[in-house]
């Protein structure tokens, strides 16, 4: 059993109370994560890990640091941000079916728990800044470029004629006043 995240524990197997510490950096073997952000394949992953022999198996405690890249969920700006996670997992001895992770050939493979911890720590809706205003709904331009720019409200086309009257672009139709009056009178009679 070998790989960048596989650690030998043969000298502490079945020796409760024994402990070893490791620190290493290795590239992510593949892309970790889906959606708007992910850790790219080949991105350096810093690992500080402590392995302890306990009665049930090998207890692994790890601090992981790397960075993710992707886009802002509101304005689509490029993002590159650090991500730091920690986890603690018990790798059971062979024959203990209750545990998902097991010591195999006196080694522990840290890739699955490291990958899972990092993917779960990635933001579901990443933003470039907490108050990112996003994109203008009409033009599609990034609102972060122009701090004073206010988005135009889109008008329902059914109200376009009324909007013209309110702005003064068009005089009201002569029968419009009578229609409004009839509607008001009819409503009052009900």
mmCIF file of C-alpha atoms in Angstrom:
data_model
loop_
_atom_site.group_PDB
_atom_site.id
_atom_site.type_symbol
_atom_site.label_atom_id
_atom_site.label_comp_id
_atom_site.label_asym_id
_atom_site.label_seq_id
_atom_site.Cartn_x
_atom_site.Cartn_y
_atom_site.Cartn_z
ATOM 1 C CA UNK A 1 0.000 0.000 0.000
ATOM 2 C CA UNK A 2 1.497 3.321 -1.062
ATOM 3 C CA UNK A 3 0.517 6.827 -2.051
ATOM 4 C CA UNK A 4 1.159 10.382 -0.921
ATOM 5 C CA UNK A 5 -1.376 10.174 1.932
ATOM 6 C CA UNK A 6 -0.485 6.665 3.164
ATOM 7 C CA UNK A 7 1.412 6.574 6.458
ATOM 8 C CA UNK A 8 3.212 3.581 8.006
ATOM 9 C CA UNK A 9 2.070 2.691 11.523
ATOM 10 C CA UNK A 10 3.703 -0.744 11.888
ATOM 11 C CA UNK A 11 5.800 0.381 14.884
ATOM 12 C CA UNK A 12 2.724 1.420 16.943
ATOM 13 C CA UNK A 13 0.124 -1.188 15.912
ATOM 14 C CA UNK A 14 -1.317 -2.929 19.024
ATOM 15 C CA UNK A 15 0.874 -0.768 21.272
ATOM 16 C CA UNK A 16 -1.714 1.370 23.064
ATOM 17 C CA UNK A 17 -0.306 4.698 24.195
ATOM 18 C CA UNK A 18 2.333 4.984 21.447
ATOM 19 C CA UNK A 19 2.200 8.067 19.223
ATOM 20 C CA UNK A 20 3.936 9.421 16.109
ATOM 21 C CA UNK A 21 3.718 12.796 14.366
ATOM 22 C CA UNK A 22 4.148 13.545 10.670
ATOM 23 C CA UNK A 23 4.213 16.763 8.652
ATOM 24 C CA UNK A 24 4.321 16.815 4.862
ATOM 25 C CA UNK A 25 3.113 18.629 1.771
ATOM 26 C CA UNK A 26 1.774 16.812 -1.252
ATOM 27 C CA UNK A 27 -0.270 17.798 -4.300
ATOM 28 C CA UNK A 28 -3.969 16.973 -4.433
ATOM 29 C CA UNK A 29 -4.170 13.866 -6.659
ATOM 30 C CA UNK A 30 -7.388 15.041 -8.346
ATOM 31 C CA UNK A 31 -9.945 17.841 -8.229
ATOM 32 C CA UNK A 32 -11.714 17.861 -4.861
ATOM 33 C CA UNK A 33 -15.164 19.423 -4.898
ATOM 34 C CA UNK A 34 -17.860 20.329 -7.381
ATOM 35 C CA UNK A 35 -19.915 23.427 -7.930
ATOM 36 C CA UNK A 36 -18.619 26.989 -7.876
ATOM 37 C CA UNK A 37 -15.359 26.283 -6.007
ATOM 38 C CA UNK A 38 -12.989 23.326 -5.730
ATOM 39 C CA UNK A 39 -9.433 22.377 -4.838
ATOM 40 C CA UNK A 40 -7.645 21.902 -8.158
ATOM 41 C CA UNK A 41 -5.696 18.755 -8.963
ATOM 42 C CA UNK A 42 -2.050 19.378 -8.155
ATOM 43 C CA UNK A 43 -2.797 22.086 -5.556
ATOM 44 C CA UNK A 44 -0.380 21.721 -2.585
ATOM 45 C CA UNK A 45 -1.966 20.223 0.531
ATOM 46 C CA UNK A 46 -0.145 20.795 3.844
ATOM 47 C CA UNK A 47 -0.730 18.007 6.348
ATOM 48 C CA UNK A 48 0.203 17.879 10.039
ATOM 49 C CA UNK A 49 -0.908 14.600 11.547
ATOM 50 C CA UNK A 50 -0.634 12.717 14.815
ATOM 51 C CA UNK A 51 -1.266 8.949 14.909
ATOM 52 C CA UNK A 52 -1.924 7.311 18.271
ATOM 53 C CA UNK A 53 -2.306 3.651 19.050
ATOM 54 C CA UNK A 54 -5.430 2.918 21.069
ATOM 55 C CA UNK A 55 -7.088 -0.343 22.021
ATOM 56 C CA UNK A 56 -9.569 -0.232 19.068
ATOM 57 C CA UNK A 57 -7.047 0.822 16.395
ATOM 58 C CA UNK A 58 -5.119 3.900 15.297
ATOM 59 C CA UNK A 59 -6.534 7.334 16.172
ATOM 60 C CA UNK A 60 -5.574 9.951 13.588
ATOM 61 C CA UNK A 61 -5.767 13.682 14.327
ATOM 62 C CA UNK A 62 -4.885 16.008 11.449
ATOM 63 C CA UNK A 63 -4.702 19.687 10.518
ATOM 64 C CA UNK A 64 -4.954 20.301 6.773
ATOM 65 C CA UNK A 65 -4.325 23.519 4.827
ATOM 66 C CA UNK A 66 -4.741 24.176 1.098
ATOM 67 C CA UNK A 67 -6.591 26.635 -1.113
ATOM 68 C CA UNK A 68 -9.645 26.501 -3.329
ATOM 69 C CA UNK A 69 -10.442 28.411 -6.483
ATOM 70 C CA UNK A 70 -13.621 29.176 -8.344
ATOM 71 C CA UNK A 71 -16.066 32.046 -8.821
ATOM 72 C CA UNK A 72 -18.232 34.275 -6.643
ATOM 73 C CA UNK A 73 -21.826 33.056 -6.532
ATOM 74 C CA UNK A 74 -23.171 36.594 -6.974
ATOM 75 C CA UNK A 75 -20.907 38.482 -9.394
ATOM 76 C CA UNK A 76 -18.868 35.618 -10.927
ATOM 77 C CA UNK A 77 -15.526 37.215 -9.951
ATOM 78 C CA UNK A 78 -12.616 34.770 -9.728
ATOM 79 C CA UNK A 79 -11.830 33.545 -6.215
ATOM 80 C CA UNK A 80 -8.756 31.959 -4.679
ATOM 81 C CA UNK A 81 -9.081 31.442 -0.936
ATOM 82 C CA UNK A 82 -7.355 29.350 1.737
ATOM 83 C CA UNK A 83 -9.171 26.509 3.424
ATOM 84 C CA UNK A 84 -8.080 24.935 6.689
ATOM 85 C CA UNK A 85 -9.703 21.899 8.257
ATOM 86 C CA UNK A 86 -9.049 19.478 11.044
ATOM 87 C CA UNK A 87 -10.408 16.055 11.714
ATOM 88 C CA UNK A 88 -10.049 13.095 14.009
ATOM 89 C CA UNK A 89 -10.765 9.577 12.759
ATOM 90 C CA UNK A 90 -10.320 6.113 14.181
ATOM 91 C CA UNK A 91 -8.821 3.514 11.846
ATOM 92 C CA UNK A 92 -9.889 0.127 13.207
ATOM 93 C CA UNK A 93 -7.812 -3.010 13.152
ATOM 94 C CA UNK A 94 -8.702 -5.589 10.480
ATOM 95 C CA UNK A 95 -11.680 -7.725 11.414
ATOM 96 C CA UNK A 96 -13.603 -4.902 13.110
ATOM 97 C CA UNK A 97 -16.457 -4.447 10.634
ATOM 98 C CA UNK A 98 -18.081 -1.588 12.581
ATOM 99 C CA UNK A 99 -15.614 1.046 11.331
ATOM 100 C CA UNK A 100 -15.439 2.487 7.806
ATOM 101 C CA UNK A 101 -11.685 3.161 7.984
ATOM 102 C CA UNK A 102 -9.234 0.368 8.737
ATOM 103 C CA UNK A 103 -5.534 -0.166 9.220
ATOM 104 C CA UNK A 104 -4.375 -2.101 6.139
ATOM 105 C CA UNK A 105 -0.990 -3.803 5.955
ATOM 106 C CA UNK A 106 0.182 -1.713 8.929
ATOM 107 C CA UNK A 107 -0.623 1.540 7.065
ATOM 108 C CA UNK A 108 -3.366 4.179 7.229
ATOM 109 C CA UNK A 109 -4.617 5.883 4.062
ATOM 110 C CA UNK A 110 -5.506 9.480 4.929
ATOM 111 C CA UNK A 111 -6.743 10.500 1.478
ATOM 112 C CA UNK A 112 -10.469 9.668 1.993
ATOM 113 C CA UNK A 113 -10.866 11.548 5.313
ATOM 114 C CA UNK A 114 -8.735 14.477 4.093
ATOM 115 C CA UNK A 115 -10.742 14.761 0.874
ATOM 116 C CA UNK A 116 -14.057 14.501 2.734
ATOM 117 C CA UNK A 117 -13.071 17.128 5.330
ATOM 118 C CA UNK A 118 -11.925 19.585 2.658
ATOM 119 C CA UNK A 119 -14.979 19.108 0.419
ATOM 120 C CA UNK A 120 -17.339 19.581 3.375
ATOM 121 C CA UNK A 121 -15.501 22.797 4.342
ATOM 122 C CA UNK A 122 -15.876 24.390 0.879
ATOM 123 C CA UNK A 123 -18.513 27.133 0.786
ATOM 124 C CA UNK A 124 -21.732 26.202 -1.009
ATOM 125 C CA UNK A 125 -22.420 29.807 -2.066
ATOM 126 C CA UNK A 126 -18.992 31.504 -2.140
ATOM 127 C CA UNK A 127 -18.833 35.302 -2.310
ATOM 128 C CA UNK A 128 -15.961 37.645 -3.134
ATOM 129 C CA UNK A 129 -16.971 39.898 -0.229
ATOM 130 C CA UNK A 130 -19.736 39.520 2.358
ATOM 131 C CA UNK A 131 -21.821 42.369 0.920
ATOM 132 C CA UNK A 132 -21.205 41.609 -2.768
ATOM 133 C CA UNK A 133 -24.056 43.284 -4.700
ATOM 134 C CA UNK A 134 -23.798 40.834 -7.613
ATOM 135 C CA UNK A 135 -24.714 41.651 -11.199
ATOM 136 C CA UNK A 136 -27.009 44.315 -12.610
ATOM 137 C CA UNK A 137 -30.163 42.404 -13.599
ATOM 138 C CA UNK A 138 -30.618 44.493 -16.757
ATOM 139 C CA UNK A 139 -27.096 44.933 -18.120
ATOM 140 C CA UNK A 140 -25.371 41.946 -16.519
ATOM 141 C CA UNK A 141 -22.440 44.142 -15.470
ATOM 142 C CA UNK A 142 -20.711 43.639 -12.160
ATOM 143 C CA UNK A 143 -22.045 46.121 -9.636
ATOM 144 C CA UNK A 144 -18.803 45.949 -7.642
ATOM 145 C CA UNK A 145 -17.019 47.952 -10.351
ATOM 146 C CA UNK A 146 -19.192 51.044 -9.873
ATOM 147 C CA UNK A 147 -19.832 51.668 -6.168
ATOM 148 C CA UNK A 148 -22.492 54.356 -6.785
ATOM 149 C CA UNK A 149 -24.315 52.448 -9.502
ATOM 150 C CA UNK A 150 -27.838 51.436 -8.584
ATOM 151 C CA UNK A 151 -29.530 48.661 -10.553
ATOM 152 C CA UNK A 152 -32.460 49.727 -12.677
ATOM 153 C CA UNK A 153 -35.698 48.127 -11.729
ATOM 154 C CA UNK A 154 -37.189 46.276 -14.620
ATOM 155 C CA UNK A 155 -40.730 47.343 -15.414
ATOM 156 C CA UNK A 156 -43.414 44.876 -16.250
ATOM 157 C CA UNK A 157 -44.374 45.692 -19.866
ATOM 158 C CA UNK A 158 -48.042 45.779 -18.842
ATOM 159 C CA UNK A 159 -47.318 48.901 -16.775
ATOM 160 C CA UNK A 160 -45.299 50.724 -19.455
ATOM 161 C CA UNK A 161 -48.139 53.082 -20.463
ATOM 162 C CA UNK A 162 -48.814 54.060 -16.863
ATOM 163 C CA UNK A 163 -45.113 54.732 -16.337
ATOM 164 C CA UNK A 164 -45.137 57.118 -19.329
ATOM 165 C CA UNK A 165 -48.070 59.029 -17.817
ATOM 166 C CA UNK A 166 -46.348 59.266 -14.433
ATOM 167 C CA UNK A 167 -43.124 60.582 -16.013
ATOM 168 C CA UNK A 168 -45.150 63.055 -18.072
ATOM 169 C CA UNK A 169 -44.041 61.611 -21.416
ATOM 170 C CA UNK A 170 -47.613 61.141 -22.520
ATOM 171 C CA UNK A 171 -50.865 62.820 -21.669
ATOM 172 C CA UNK A 172 -53.544 60.581 -20.223
ATOM 173 C CA UNK A 173 -56.175 59.368 -22.613
ATOM 174 C CA UNK A 174 -59.439 61.346 -22.325
ATOM 175 C CA UNK A 175 -61.438 58.259 -21.469
ATOM 176 C CA UNK A 176 -58.829 57.060 -18.929
ATOM 177 C CA UNK A 177 -60.118 59.445 -16.263
ATOM 178 C CA UNK A 178 -63.695 58.313 -16.798
ATOM 179 C CA UNK A 179 -62.617 54.668 -16.632
ATOM 180 C CA UNK A 180 -60.811 55.253 -13.344
ATOM 181 C CA UNK A 181 -63.841 57.123 -12.001
ATOM 182 C CA UNK A 182 -66.201 54.323 -13.074
ATOM 183 C CA UNK A 183 -63.981 51.737 -11.412
ATOM 184 C CA UNK A 184 -63.966 53.787 -8.211
ATOM 185 C CA UNK A 185 -67.734 54.303 -8.281
ATOM 186 C CA UNK A 186 -68.397 50.648 -9.007
ATOM 187 C CA UNK A 187 -66.164 49.617 -6.134
ATOM 188 C CA UNK A 188 -67.917 51.980 -3.724
ATOM 189 C CA UNK A 189 -71.357 50.615 -4.680
ATOM 190 C CA UNK A 190 -70.338 47.039 -3.875
#
